[in-house]
PDB file of C-alpha atoms and ligand atoms in Angstrom:
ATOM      1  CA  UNK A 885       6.244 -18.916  64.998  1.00 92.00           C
ATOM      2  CA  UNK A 886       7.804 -21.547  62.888  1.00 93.00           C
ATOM      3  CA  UNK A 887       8.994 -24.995  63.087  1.00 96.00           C
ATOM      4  CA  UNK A 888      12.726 -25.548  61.703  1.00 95.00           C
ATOM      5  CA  UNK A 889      12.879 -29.161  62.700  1.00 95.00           C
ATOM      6  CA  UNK A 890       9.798 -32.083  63.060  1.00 96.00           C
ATOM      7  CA  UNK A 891      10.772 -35.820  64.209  1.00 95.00           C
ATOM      8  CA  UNK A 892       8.795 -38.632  65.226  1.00 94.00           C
ATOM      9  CA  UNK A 893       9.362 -40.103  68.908  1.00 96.00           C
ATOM     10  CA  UNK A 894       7.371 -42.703  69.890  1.00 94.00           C
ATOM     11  CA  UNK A 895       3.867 -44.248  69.290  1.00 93.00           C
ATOM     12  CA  UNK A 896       2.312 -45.012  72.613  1.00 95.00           C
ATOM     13  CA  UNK A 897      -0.921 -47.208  73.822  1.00 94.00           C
ATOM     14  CA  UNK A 898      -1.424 -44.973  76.974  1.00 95.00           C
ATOM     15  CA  UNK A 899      -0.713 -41.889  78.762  1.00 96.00           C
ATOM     16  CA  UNK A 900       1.391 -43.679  81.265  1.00 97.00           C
ATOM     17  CA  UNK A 901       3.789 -44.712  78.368  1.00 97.00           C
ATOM     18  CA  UNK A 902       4.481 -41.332  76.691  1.00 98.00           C
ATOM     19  CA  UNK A 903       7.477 -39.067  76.836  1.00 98.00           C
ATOM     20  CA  UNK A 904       8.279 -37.739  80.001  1.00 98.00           C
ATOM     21  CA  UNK A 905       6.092 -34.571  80.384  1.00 97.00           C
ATOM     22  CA  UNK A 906       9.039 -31.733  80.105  1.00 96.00           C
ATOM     23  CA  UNK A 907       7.585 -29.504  77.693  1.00 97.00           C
ATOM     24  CA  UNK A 908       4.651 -28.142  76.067  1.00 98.00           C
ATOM     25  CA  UNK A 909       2.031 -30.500  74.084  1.00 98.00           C
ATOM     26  CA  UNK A 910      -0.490 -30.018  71.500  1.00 98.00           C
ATOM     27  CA  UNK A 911      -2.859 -32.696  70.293  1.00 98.00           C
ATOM     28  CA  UNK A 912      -4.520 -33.474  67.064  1.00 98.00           C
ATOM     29  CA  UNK A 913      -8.086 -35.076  66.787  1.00 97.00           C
ATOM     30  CA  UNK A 914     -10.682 -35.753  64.735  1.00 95.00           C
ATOM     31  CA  UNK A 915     -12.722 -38.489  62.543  1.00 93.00           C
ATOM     32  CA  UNK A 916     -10.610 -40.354  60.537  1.00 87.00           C
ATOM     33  CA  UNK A 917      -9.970 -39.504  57.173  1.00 89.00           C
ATOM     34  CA  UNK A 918     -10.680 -35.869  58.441  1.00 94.00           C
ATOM     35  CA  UNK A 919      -7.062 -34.746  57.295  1.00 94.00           C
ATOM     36  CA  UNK A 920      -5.294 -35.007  60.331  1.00 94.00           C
ATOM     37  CA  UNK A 921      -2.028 -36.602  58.361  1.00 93.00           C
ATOM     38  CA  UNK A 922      -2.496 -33.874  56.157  1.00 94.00           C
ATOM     39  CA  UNK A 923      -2.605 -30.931  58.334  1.00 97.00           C
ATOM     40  CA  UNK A 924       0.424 -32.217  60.235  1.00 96.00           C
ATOM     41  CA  UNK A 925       2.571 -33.117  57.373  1.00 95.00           C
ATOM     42  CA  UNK A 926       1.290 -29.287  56.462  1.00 96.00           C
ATOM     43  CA  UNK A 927       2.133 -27.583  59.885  1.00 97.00           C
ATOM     44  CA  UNK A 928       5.336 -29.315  59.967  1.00 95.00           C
ATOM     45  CA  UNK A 929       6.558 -29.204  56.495  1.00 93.00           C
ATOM     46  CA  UNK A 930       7.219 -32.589  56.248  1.00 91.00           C
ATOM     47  CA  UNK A 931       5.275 -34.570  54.049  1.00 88.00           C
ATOM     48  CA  UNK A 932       6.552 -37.937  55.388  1.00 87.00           C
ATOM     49  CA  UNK A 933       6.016 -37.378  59.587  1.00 88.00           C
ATOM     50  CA  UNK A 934       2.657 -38.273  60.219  1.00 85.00           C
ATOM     51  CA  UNK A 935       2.889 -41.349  57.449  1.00 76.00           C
ATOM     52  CA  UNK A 936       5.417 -42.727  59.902  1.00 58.00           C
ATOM     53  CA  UNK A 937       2.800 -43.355  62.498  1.00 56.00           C
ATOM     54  CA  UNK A 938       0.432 -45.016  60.022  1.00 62.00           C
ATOM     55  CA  UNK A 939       1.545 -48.341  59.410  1.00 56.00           C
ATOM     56  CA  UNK A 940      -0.865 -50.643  60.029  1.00 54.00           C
ATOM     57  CA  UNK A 941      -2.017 -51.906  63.503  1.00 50.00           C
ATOM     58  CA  UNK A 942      -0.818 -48.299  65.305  1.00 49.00           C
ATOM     59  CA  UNK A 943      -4.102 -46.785  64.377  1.00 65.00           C
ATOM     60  CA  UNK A 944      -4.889 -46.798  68.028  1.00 84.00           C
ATOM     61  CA  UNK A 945      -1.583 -45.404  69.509  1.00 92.00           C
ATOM     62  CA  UNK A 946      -0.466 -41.870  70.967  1.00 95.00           C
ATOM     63  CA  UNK A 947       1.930 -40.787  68.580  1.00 94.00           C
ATOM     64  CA  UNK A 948       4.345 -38.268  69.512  1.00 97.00           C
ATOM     65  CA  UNK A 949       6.374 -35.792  67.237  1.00 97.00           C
ATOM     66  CA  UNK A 950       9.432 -33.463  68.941  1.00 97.00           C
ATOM     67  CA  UNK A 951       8.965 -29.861  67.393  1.00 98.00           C
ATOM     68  CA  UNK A 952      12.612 -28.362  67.682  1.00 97.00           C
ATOM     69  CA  UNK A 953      12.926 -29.779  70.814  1.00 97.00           C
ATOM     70  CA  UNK A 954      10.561 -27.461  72.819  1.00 96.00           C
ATOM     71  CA  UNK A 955       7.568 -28.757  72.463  1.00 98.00           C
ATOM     72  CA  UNK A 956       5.242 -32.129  71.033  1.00 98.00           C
ATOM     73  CA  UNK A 957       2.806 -32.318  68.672  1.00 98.00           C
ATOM     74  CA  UNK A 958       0.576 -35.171  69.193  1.00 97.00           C
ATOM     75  CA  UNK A 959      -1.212 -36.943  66.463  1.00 95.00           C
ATOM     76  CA  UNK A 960      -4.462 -39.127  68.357  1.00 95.00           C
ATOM     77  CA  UNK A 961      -6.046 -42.037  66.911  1.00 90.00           C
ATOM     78  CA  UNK A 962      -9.131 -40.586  64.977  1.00 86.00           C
ATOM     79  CA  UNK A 963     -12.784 -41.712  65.764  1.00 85.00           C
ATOM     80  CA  UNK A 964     -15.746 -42.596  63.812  1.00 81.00           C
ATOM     81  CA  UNK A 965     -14.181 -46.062  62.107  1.00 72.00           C
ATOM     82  CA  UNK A 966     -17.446 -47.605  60.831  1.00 69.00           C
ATOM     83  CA  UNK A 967     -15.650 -51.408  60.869  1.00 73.00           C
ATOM     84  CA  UNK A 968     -14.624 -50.843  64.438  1.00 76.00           C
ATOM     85  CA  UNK A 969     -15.979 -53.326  67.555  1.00 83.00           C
ATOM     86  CA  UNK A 970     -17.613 -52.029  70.600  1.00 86.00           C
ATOM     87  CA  UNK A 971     -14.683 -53.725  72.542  1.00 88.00           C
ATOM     88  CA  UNK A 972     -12.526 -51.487  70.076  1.00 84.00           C
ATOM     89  CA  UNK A 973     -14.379 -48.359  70.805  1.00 86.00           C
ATOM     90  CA  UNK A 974     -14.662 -48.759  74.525  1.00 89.00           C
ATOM     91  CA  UNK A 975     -11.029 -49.160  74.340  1.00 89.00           C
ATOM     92  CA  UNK A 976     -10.474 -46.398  72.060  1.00 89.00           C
ATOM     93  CA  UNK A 977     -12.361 -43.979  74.708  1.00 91.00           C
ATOM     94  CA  UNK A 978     -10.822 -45.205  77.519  1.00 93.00           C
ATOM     95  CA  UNK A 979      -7.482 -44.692  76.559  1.00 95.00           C
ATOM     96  CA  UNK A 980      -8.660 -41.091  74.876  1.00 95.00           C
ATOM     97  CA  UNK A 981      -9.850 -40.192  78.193  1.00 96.00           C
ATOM     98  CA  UNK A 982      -7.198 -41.372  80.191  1.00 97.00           C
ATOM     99  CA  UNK A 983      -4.974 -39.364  78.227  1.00 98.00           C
ATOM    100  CA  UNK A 984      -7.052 -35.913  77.689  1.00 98.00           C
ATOM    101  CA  UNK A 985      -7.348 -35.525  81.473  1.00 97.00           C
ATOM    102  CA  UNK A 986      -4.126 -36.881  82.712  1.00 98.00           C
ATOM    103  CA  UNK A 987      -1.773 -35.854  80.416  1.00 98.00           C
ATOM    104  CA  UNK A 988      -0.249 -33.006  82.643  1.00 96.00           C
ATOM    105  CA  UNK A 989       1.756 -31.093  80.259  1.00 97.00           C
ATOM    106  CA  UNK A 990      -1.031 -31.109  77.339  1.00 98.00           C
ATOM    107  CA  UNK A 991      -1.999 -27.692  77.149  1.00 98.00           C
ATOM    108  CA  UNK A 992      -4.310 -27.514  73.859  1.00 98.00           C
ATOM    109  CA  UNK A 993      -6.337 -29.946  71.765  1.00 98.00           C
ATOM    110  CA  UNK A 994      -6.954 -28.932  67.829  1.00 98.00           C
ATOM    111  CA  UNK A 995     -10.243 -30.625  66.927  1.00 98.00           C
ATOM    112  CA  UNK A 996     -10.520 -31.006  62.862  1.00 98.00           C
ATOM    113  CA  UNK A 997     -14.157 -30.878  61.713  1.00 98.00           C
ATOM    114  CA  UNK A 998     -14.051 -31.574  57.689  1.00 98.00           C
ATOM    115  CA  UNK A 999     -15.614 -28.325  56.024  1.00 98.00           C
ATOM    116  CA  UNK A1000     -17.386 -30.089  53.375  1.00 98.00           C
ATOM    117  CA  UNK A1001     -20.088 -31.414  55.627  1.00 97.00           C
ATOM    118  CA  UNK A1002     -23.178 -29.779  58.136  1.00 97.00           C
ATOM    119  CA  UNK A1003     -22.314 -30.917  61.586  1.00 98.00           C
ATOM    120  CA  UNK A1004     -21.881 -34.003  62.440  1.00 97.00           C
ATOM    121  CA  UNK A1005     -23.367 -35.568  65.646  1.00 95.00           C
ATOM    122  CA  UNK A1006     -20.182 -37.685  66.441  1.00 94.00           C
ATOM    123  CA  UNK A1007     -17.953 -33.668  66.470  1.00 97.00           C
ATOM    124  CA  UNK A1008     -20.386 -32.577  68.606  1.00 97.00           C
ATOM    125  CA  UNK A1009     -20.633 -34.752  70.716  1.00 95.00           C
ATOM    126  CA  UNK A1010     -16.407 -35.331  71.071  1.00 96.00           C
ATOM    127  CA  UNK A1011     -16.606 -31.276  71.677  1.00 97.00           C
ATOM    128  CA  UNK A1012     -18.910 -31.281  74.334  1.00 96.00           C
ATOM    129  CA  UNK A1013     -17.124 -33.887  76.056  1.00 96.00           C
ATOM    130  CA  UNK A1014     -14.050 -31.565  75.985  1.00 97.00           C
ATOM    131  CA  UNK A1015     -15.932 -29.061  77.384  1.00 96.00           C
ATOM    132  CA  UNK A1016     -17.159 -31.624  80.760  1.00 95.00           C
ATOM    133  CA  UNK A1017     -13.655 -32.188  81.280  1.00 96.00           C
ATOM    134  CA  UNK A1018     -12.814 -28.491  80.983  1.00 96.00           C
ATOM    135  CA  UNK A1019      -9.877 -29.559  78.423  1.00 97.00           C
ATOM    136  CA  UNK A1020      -8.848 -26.233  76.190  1.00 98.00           C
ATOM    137  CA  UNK A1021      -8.897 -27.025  72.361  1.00 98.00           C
ATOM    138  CA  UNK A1022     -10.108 -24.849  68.915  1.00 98.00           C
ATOM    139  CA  UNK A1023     -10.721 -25.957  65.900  1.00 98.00           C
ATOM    140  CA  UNK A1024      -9.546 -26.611  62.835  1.00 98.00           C
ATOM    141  CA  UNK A1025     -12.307 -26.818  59.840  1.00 98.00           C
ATOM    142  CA  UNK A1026     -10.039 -28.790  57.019  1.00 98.00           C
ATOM    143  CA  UNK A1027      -9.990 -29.471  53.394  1.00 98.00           C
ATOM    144  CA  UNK A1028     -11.099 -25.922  52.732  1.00 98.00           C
ATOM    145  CA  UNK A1029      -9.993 -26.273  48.630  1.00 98.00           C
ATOM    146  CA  UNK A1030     -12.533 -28.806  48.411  1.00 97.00           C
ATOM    147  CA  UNK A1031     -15.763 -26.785  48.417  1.00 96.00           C
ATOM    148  CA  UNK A1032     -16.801 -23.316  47.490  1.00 96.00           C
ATOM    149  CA  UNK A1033     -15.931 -21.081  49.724  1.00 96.00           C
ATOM    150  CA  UNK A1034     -19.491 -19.768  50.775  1.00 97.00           C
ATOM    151  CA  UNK A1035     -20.299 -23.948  51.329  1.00 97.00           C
ATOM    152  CA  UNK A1036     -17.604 -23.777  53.904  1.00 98.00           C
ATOM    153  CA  UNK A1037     -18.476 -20.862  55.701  1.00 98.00           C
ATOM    154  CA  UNK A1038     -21.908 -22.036  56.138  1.00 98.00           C
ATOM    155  CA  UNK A1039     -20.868 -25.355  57.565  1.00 98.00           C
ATOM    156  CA  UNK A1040     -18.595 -23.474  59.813  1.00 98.00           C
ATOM    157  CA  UNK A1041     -21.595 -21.256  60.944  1.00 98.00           C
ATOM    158  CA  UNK A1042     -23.795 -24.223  60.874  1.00 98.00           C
ATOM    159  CA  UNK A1043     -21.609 -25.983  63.274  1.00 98.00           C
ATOM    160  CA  UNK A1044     -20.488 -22.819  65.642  1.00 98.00           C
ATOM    161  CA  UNK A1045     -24.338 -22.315  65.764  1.00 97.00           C
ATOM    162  CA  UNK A1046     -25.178 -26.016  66.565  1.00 97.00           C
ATOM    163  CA  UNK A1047     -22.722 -25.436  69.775  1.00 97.00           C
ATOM    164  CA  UNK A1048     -24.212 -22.597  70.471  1.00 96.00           C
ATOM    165  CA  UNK A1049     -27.176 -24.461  72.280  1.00 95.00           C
ATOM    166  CA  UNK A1050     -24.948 -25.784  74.897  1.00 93.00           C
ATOM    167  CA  UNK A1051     -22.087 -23.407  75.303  1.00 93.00           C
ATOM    168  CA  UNK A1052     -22.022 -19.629  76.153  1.00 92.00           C
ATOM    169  CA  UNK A1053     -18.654 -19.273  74.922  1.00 93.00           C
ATOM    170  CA  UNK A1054     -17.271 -20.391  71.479  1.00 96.00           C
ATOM    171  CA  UNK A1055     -13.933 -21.518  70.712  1.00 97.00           C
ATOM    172  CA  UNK A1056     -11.272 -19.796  68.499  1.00 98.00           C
ATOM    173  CA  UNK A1057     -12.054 -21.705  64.804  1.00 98.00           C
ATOM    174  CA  UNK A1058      -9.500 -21.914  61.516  1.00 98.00           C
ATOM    175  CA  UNK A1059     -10.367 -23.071  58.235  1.00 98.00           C
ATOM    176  CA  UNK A1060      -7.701 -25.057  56.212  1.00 98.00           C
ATOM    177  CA  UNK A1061      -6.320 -26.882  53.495  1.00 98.00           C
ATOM    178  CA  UNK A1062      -3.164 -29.016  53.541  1.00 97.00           C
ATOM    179  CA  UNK A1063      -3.469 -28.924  49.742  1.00 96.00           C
ATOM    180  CA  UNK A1064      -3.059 -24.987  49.806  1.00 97.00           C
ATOM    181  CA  UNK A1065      -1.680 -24.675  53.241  1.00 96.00           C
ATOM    182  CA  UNK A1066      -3.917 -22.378  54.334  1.00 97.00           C
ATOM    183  CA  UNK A1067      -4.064 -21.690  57.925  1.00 98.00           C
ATOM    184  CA  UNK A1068      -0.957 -22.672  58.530  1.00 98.00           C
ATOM    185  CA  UNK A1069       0.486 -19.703  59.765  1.00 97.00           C
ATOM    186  CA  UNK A1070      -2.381 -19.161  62.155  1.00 98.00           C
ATOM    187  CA  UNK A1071      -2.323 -22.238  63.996  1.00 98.00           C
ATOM    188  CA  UNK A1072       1.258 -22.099  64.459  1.00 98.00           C
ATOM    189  CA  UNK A1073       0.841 -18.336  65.754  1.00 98.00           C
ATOM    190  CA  UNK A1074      -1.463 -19.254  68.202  1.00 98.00           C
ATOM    191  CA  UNK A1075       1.081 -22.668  69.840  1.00 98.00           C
ATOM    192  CA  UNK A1076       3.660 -20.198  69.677  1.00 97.00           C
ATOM    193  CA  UNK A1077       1.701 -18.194  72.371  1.00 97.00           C
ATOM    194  CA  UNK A1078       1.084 -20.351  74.391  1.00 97.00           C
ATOM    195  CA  UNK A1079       4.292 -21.719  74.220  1.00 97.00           C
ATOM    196  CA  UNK A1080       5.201 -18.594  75.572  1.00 95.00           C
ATOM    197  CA  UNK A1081       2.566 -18.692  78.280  1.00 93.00           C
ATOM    198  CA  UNK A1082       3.529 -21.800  79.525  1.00 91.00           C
ATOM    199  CA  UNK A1083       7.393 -20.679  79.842  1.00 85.00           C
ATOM    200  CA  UNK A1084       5.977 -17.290  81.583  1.00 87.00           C
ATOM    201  CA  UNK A1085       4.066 -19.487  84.052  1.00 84.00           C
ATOM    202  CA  UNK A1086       6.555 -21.879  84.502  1.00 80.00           C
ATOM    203  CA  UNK A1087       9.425 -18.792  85.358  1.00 78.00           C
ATOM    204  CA  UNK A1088       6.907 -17.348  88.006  1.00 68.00           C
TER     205      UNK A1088
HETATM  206  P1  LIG B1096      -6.547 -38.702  58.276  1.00 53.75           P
HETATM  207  O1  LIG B1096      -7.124 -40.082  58.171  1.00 53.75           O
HETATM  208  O2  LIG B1096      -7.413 -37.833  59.119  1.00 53.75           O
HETATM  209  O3  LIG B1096      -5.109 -38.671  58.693  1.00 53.75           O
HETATM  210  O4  LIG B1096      -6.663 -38.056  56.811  1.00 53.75           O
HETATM  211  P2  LIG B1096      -5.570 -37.841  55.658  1.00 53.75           P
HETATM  212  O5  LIG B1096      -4.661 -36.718  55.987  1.00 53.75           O
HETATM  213  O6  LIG B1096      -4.950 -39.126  55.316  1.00 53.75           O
HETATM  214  O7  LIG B1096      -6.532 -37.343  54.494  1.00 53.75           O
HETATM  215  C1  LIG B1096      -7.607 -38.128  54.003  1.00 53.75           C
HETATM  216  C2  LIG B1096      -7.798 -37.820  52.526  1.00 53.75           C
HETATM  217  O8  LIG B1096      -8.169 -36.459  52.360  1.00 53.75           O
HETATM  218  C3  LIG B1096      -6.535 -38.008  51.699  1.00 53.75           C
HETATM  219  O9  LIG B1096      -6.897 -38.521  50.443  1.00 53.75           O
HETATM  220  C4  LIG B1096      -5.977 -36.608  51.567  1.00 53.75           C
HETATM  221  O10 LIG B1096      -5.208 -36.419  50.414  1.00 53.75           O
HETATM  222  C5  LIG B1096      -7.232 -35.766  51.532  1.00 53.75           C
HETATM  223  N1  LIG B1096      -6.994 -34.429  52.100  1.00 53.75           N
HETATM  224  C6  LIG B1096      -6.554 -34.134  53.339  1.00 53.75           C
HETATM  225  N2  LIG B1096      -6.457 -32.805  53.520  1.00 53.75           N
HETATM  226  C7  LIG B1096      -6.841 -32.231  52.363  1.00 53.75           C
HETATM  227  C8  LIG B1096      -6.963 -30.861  51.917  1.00 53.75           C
HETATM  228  O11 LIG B1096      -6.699 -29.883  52.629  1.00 53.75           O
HETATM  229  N3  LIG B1096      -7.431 -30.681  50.655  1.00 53.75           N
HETATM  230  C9  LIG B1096      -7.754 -31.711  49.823  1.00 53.75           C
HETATM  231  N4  LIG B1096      -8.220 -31.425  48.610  1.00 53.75           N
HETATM  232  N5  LIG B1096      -7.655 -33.008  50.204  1.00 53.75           N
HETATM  233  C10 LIG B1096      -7.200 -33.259  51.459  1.00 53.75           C
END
């Protein structure tokens, strides 16, 4: 699969006020400065989207992004700001809650884990929380140029590992870089599936 065209919709403060739910939606996640711009500048070939949403004071907001009008790609506010309150936070996982388990026509959540670092208790802890709420999602090592490449794998085994205490099943993993758009192809291979899936469902 491929995306031809990538435009931002809306920036939203809560599930209730996003796009009506008529198609497919994927969702983007992880700490900030993880390289969540990146990878969806990257995926959509568009170096300028995911900027859009970035001016200041929308750091917290759903922001929405039509992919040739058949399906949304969803860039979440990140977690793990060190300046941010405890009202901030509360508010931050209330409204990432709300949205994860209400949004009904979010089918997948891509959770980007930067592959320069061992695991990090704040991933870990955002996965299992996934997994409580039953939410699908894989995910997406980043910034893959940055390190060697046998640094990377161990952090990616180092981290599959770590979940391995709590889960019997592992999810599917990709390793990327937006600066060598690596991976690219792979994630986009897998939405297109389940694009698919969801139109086969929806025809039954
Ligand atoms: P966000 O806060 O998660 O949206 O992160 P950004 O996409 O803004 O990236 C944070 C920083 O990491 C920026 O300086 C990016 O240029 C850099 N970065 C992001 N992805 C990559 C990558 O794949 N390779 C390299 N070398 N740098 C990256």
């Amino acid at each position: 699969m491929d995306i031809h065209s990538a435009t931002y919709v809306i920036s939203s403060p809560d599930h209730t006020k996003c796009p009506a739910p008529d198609r497919p939606e994927y969702a983007f996640i992880g700490r900030s400065n993880v390289g969540k711009s990146s990878l969806i500048n990257m995926l959509s070939r568009n170096e300028r989207l995911a900027k859009i949403s970035r001016t200041p004071g929308k750091t917290q907001l759903i922001n929405h992004f039509n992919i040739d009008n058949s399906w949304y790609m969803v860039d979440l506010p990140g977690y793990g700001f060190a300046k941010v309150s405890q009202a901030q936070r509360k508010k931050w996982e209330k409204m990432i809650e709300d949205y994860l388990r209400r949004r009904d026509n979010l089918v997948h959540v891509f959770v980007l884990i930067d592959s320069r670092h061992s695991p990090q208790k704040l991933d870990l802890e955002f996965v299992d929380r996934l997994g409580e709420w039953q939410i699908p999602f894989s995910l997406v090592f980043t910034k893959a140029d940055k390190e060697n490449q046998r640094t990377v794998s161990a952090n990616v085994k180092a981290f599959l590992t770590k979940m391995r205490e709590k889960w019997q099943f592992l999810p599917q993993h990709f390793v990327t870089s937006a600066e060598k758009k690596m991976g690219r192809d792979q994630i986009l291979d897998l939405i297109g599936s389940m694009n698919e899936e969801t139109r086969e469902e929806e025809d039954v």
